[in-house]
mmCIF file of C-alpha atoms in Angstrom:
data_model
loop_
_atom_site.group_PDB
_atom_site.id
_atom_site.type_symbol
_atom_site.label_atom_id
_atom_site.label_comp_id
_atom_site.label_asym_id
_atom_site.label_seq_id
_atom_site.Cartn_x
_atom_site.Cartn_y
_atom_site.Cartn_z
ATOM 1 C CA UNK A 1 36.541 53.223 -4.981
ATOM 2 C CA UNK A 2 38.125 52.440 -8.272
ATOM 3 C CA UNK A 3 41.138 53.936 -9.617
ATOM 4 C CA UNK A 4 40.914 55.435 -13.122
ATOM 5 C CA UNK A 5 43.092 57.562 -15.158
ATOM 6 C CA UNK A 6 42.495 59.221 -18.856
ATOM 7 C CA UNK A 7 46.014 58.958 -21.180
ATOM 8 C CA UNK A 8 47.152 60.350 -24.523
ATOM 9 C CA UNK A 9 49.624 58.758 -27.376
ATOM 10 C CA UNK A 10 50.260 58.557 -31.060
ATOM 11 C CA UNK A 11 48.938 55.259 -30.906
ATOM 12 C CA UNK A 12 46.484 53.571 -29.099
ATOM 13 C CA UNK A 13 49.121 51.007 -27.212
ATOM 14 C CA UNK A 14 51.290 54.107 -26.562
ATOM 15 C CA UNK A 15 48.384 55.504 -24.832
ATOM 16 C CA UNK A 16 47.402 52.168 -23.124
ATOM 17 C CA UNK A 17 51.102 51.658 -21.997
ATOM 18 C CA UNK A 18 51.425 55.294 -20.728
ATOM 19 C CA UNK A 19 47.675 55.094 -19.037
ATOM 20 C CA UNK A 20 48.583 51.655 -16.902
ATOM 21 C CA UNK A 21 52.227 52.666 -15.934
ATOM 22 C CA UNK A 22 50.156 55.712 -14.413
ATOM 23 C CA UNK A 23 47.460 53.684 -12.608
ATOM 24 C CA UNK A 24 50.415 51.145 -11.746
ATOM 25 C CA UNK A 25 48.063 48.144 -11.885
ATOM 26 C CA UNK A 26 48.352 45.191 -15.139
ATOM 27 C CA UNK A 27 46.051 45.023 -17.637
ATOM 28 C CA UNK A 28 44.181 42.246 -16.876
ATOM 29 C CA UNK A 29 42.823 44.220 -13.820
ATOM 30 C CA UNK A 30 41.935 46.863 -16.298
ATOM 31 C CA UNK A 31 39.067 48.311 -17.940
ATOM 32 C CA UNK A 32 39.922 50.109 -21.457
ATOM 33 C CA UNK A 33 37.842 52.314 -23.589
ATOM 34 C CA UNK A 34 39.158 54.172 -26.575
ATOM 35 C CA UNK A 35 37.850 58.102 -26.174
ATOM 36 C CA UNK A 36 38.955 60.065 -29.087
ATOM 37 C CA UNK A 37 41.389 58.647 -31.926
ATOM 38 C CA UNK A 38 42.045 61.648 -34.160
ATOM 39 C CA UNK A 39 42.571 60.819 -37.965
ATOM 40 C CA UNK A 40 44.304 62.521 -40.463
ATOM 41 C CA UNK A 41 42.737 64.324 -43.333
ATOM 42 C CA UNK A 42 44.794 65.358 -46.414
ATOM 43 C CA UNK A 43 44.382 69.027 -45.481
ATOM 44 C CA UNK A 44 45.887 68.265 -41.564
ATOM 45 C CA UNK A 45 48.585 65.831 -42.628
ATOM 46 C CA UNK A 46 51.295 67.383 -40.735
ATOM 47 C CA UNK A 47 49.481 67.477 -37.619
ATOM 48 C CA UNK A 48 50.603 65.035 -35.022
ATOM 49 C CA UNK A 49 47.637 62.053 -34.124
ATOM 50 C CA UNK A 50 46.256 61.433 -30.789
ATOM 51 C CA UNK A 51 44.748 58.826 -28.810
ATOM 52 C CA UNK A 52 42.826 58.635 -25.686
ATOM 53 C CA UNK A 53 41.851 56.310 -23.869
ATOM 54 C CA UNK A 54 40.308 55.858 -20.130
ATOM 55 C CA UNK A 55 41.654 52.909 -17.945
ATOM 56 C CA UNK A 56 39.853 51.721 -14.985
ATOM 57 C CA UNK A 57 40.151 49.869 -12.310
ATOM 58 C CA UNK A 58 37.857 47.071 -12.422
ATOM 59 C CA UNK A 59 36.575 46.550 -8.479
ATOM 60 C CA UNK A 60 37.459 43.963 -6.209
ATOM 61 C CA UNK A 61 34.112 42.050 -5.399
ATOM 62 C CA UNK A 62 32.039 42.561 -2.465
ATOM 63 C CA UNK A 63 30.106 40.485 -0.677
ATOM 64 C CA UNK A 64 26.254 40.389 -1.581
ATOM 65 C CA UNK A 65 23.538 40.357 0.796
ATOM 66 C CA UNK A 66 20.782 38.586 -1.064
ATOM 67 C CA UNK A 67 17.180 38.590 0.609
ATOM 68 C CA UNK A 68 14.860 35.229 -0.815
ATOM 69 C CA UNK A 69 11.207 36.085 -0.245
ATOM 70 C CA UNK A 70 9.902 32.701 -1.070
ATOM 71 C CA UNK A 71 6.968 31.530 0.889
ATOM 72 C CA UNK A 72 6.379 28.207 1.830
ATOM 73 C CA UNK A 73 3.582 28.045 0.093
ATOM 74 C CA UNK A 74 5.312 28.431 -3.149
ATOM 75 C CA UNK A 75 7.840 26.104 -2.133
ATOM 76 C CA UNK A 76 6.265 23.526 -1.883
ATOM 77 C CA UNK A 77 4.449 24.158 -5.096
ATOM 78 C CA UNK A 78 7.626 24.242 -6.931
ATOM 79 C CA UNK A 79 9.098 21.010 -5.341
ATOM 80 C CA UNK A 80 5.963 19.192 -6.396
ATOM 81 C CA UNK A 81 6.021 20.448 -9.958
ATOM 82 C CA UNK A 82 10.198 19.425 -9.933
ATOM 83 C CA UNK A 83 9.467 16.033 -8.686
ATOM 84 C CA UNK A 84 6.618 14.920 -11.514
ATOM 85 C CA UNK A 85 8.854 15.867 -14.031
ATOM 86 C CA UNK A 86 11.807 14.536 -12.735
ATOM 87 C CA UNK A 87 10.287 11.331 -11.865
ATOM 88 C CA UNK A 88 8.619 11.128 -15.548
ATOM 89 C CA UNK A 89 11.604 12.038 -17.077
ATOM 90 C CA UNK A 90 14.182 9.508 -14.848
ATOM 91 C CA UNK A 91 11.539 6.797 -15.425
ATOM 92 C CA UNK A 92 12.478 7.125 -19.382
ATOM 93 C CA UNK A 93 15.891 7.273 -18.661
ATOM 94 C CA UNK A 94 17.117 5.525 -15.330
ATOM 95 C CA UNK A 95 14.129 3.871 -13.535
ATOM 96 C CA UNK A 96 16.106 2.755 -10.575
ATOM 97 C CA UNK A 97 17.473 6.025 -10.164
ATOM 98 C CA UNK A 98 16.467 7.809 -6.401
ATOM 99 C CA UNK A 99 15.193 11.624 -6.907
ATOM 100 C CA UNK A 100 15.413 13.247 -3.564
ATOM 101 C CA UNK A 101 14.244 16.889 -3.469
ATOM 102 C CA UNK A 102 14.231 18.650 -0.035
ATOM 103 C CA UNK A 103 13.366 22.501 0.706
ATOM 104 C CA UNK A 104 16.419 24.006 2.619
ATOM 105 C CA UNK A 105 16.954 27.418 3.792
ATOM 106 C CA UNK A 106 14.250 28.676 1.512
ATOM 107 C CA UNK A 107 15.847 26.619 -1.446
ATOM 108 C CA UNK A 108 14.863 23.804 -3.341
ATOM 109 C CA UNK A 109 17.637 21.012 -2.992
ATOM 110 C CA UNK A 110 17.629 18.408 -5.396
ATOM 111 C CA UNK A 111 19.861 15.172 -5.531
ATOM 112 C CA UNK A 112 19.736 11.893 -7.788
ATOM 113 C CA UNK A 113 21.583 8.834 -7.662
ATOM 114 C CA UNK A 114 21.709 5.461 -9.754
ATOM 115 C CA UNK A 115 23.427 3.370 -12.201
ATOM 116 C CA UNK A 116 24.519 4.585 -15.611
ATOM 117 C CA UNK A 117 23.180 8.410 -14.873
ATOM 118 C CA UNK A 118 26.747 9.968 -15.548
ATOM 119 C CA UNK A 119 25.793 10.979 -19.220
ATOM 120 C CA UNK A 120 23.292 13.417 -16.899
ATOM 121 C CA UNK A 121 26.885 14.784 -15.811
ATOM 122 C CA UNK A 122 28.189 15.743 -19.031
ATOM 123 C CA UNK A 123 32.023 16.999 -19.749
ATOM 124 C CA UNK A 124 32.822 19.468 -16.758
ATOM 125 C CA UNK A 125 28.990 19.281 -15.693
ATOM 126 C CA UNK A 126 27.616 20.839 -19.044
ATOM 127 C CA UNK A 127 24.189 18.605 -18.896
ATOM 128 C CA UNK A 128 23.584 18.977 -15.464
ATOM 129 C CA UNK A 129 23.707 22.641 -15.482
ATOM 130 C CA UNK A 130 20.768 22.577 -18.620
ATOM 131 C CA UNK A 131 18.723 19.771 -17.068
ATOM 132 C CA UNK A 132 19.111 22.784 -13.681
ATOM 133 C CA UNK A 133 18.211 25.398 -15.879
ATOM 134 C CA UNK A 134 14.966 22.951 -17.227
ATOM 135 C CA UNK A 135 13.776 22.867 -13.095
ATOM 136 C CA UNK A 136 14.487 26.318 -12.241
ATOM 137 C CA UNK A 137 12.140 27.391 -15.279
ATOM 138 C CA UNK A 138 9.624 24.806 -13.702
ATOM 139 C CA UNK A 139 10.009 25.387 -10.332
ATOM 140 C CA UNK A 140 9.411 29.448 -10.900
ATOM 141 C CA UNK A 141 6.273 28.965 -13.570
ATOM 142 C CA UNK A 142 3.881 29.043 -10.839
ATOM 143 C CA UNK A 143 5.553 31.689 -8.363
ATOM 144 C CA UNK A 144 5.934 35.645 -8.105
ATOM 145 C CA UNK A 145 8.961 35.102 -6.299
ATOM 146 C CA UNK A 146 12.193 33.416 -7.179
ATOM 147 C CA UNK A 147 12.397 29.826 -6.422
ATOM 148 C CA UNK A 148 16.519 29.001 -5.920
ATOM 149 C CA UNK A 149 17.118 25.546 -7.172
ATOM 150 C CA UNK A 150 19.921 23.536 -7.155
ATOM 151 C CA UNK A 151 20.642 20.347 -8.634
ATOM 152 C CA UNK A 152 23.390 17.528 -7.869
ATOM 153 C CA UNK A 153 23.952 14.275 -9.514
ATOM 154 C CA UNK A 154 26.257 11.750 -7.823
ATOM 155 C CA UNK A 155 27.402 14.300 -5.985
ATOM 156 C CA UNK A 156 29.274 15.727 -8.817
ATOM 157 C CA UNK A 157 28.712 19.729 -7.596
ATOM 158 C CA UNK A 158 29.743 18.909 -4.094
ATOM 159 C CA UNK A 159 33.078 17.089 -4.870
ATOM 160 C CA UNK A 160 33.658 20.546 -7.589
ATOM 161 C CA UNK A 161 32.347 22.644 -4.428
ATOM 162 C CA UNK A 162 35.531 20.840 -2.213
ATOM 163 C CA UNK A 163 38.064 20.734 -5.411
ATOM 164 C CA UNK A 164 37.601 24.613 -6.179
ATOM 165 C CA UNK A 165 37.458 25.865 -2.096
ATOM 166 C CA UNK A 166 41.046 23.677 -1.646
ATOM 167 C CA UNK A 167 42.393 25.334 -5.198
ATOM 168 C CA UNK A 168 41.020 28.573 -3.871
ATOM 169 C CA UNK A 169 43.194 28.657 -0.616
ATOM 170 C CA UNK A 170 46.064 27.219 -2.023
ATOM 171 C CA UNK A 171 46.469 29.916 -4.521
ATOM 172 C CA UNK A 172 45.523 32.677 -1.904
ATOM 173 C CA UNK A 173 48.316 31.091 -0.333
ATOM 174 C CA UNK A 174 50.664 31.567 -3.134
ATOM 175 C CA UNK A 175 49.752 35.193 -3.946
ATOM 176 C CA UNK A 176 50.243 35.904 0.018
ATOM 177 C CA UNK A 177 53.624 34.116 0.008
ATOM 178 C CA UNK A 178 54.859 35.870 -3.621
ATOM 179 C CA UNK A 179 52.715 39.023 -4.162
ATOM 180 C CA UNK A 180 52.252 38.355 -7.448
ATOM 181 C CA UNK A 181 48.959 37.811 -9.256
ATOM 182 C CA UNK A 182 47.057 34.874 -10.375
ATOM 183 C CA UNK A 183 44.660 34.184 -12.969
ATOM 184 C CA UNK A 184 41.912 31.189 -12.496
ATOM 185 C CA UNK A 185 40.912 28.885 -15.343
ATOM 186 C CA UNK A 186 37.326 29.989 -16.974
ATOM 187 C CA UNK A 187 34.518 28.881 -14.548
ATOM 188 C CA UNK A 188 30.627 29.392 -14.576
ATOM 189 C CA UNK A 189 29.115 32.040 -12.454
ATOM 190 C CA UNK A 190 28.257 29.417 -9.740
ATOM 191 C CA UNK A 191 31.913 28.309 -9.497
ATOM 192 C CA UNK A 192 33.340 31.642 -9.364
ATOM 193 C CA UNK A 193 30.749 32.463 -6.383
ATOM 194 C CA UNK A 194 32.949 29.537 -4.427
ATOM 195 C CA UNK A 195 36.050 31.218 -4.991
ATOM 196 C CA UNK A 196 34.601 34.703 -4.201
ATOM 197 C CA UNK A 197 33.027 33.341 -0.856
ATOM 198 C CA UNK A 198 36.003 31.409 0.165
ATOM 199 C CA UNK A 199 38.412 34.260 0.194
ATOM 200 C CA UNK A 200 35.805 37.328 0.841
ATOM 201 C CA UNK A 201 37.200 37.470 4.537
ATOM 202 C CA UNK A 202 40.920 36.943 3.719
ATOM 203 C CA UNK A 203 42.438 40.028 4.891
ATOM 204 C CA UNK A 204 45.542 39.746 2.483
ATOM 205 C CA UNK A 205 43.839 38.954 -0.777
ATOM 206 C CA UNK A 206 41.089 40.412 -2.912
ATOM 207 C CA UNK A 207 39.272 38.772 -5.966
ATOM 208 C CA UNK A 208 37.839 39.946 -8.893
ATOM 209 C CA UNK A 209 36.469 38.425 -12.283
ATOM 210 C CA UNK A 210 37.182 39.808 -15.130
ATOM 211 C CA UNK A 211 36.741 38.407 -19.314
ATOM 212 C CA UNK A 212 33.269 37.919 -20.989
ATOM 213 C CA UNK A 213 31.384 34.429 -21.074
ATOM 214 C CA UNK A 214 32.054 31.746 -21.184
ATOM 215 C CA UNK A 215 35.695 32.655 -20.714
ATOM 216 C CA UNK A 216 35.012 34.707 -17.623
ATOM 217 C CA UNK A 217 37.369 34.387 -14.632
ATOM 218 C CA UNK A 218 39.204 34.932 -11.530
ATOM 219 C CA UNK A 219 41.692 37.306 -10.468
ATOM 220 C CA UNK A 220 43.382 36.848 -7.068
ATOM 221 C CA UNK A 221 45.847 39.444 -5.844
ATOM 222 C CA UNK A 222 47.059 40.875 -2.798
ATOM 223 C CA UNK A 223 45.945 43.962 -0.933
#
């Protein structure tokens, strides 16, 4: 369960300042909200100002059971509605380029290789991410249940998959080693799900993301 604590000052960083020396955690780990900052009037000048504010804890993540209820049926739907387009649209594009797209542990799997398709890569994987985003939407117009795709090119996500799982246990190892905290570089959801996953059974470190998109990002510290 989350920590949280409620604190008072004359200004709101007093108050901030006084609230996470209580909760004895930093401030990126924190969640702030501002409850009550009491102006002055011109009748009540002489009264002293207060701010509150609540700080909480933001939780370590858990690890999510997630239950796909795809049938086969709709599977295999979905996989032939991803491979017309995909073949139409390479065709334009890269004819020589091979589209393989195999249903895996109630996913749809989808790989493509060739000669000059690294523009379908884009800067940190940008374009391959939308031209994902372009099958999911086709491979779930025709079913009631979700339809999990996921798209490599040149095996661009599975080379990321290996960089961010070694990165992941060599900063575990540093925040084991030091006990201080470390802070990720922004990632996308699916990236931050590798980090999550790799360390979810390390008993001596917990992660948590923290930030707004598309800045979001990791938090490892130690238990």
């Amino acid at each position: 369960m989350s920590k949280s604590v409620i604190s008072e000052g004359k200004t709101t960083q007093e108050a901030i300042e006084k609230g996470l020396k209580e909760i004895k955690l930093p401030r990126e780990l924190c969640e702030i909200k501002i409850l009550e900052e009491n102006k002055k009037s011109f009748f009540d000048i002489l009264a002293p100002k207060i701010v509150r504010v609540e700080i909480k804890e933001i939780e370590a993540r858990k690890p999510e059971e997630v239950e796909i209820e795809t049938t086969d049926e709709e599977l295999n739907i979905a996989k032939k509605d991803v491979e017309e387009f995909l073949n139409e649209f390479l065709n334009r594009i890269s004819p020589e380029a091979k589209i393989t797209v195999e249903i895996k542990d109630k996913c749809l799997y989808i790989s493509i290789h060739g000669e000059n398709i690294g523009n379908l890569i884009g800067y940190r994987g940008e374009t391959l991410y939308s031209i994902e985003n372009i099958l999911k939407a086709i491979a779930n117009k025709k079913s009631e249940n979700r339809v999990v795709v996921r798209l490599d090119i040149e095996d661009y996500k599975q080379k990321r998959v290996e960089t961010l799982e070694e990165v992941a246990k060599k900063k575990a190892s540093i925040v084991e080693r030091t006990g201080k905290m470390i802070t990720l570089e922004p990632m996308k959801a699916y990236e931050r799900k590798i980090i999550h996953s790799v360390l979810q059974d390390n008993p001596n470190v917990e992660t948590r993301s923290i930030g707004q998109e598309p800045k979001r990002r990791i938090v490892i510290t130690k238990k």
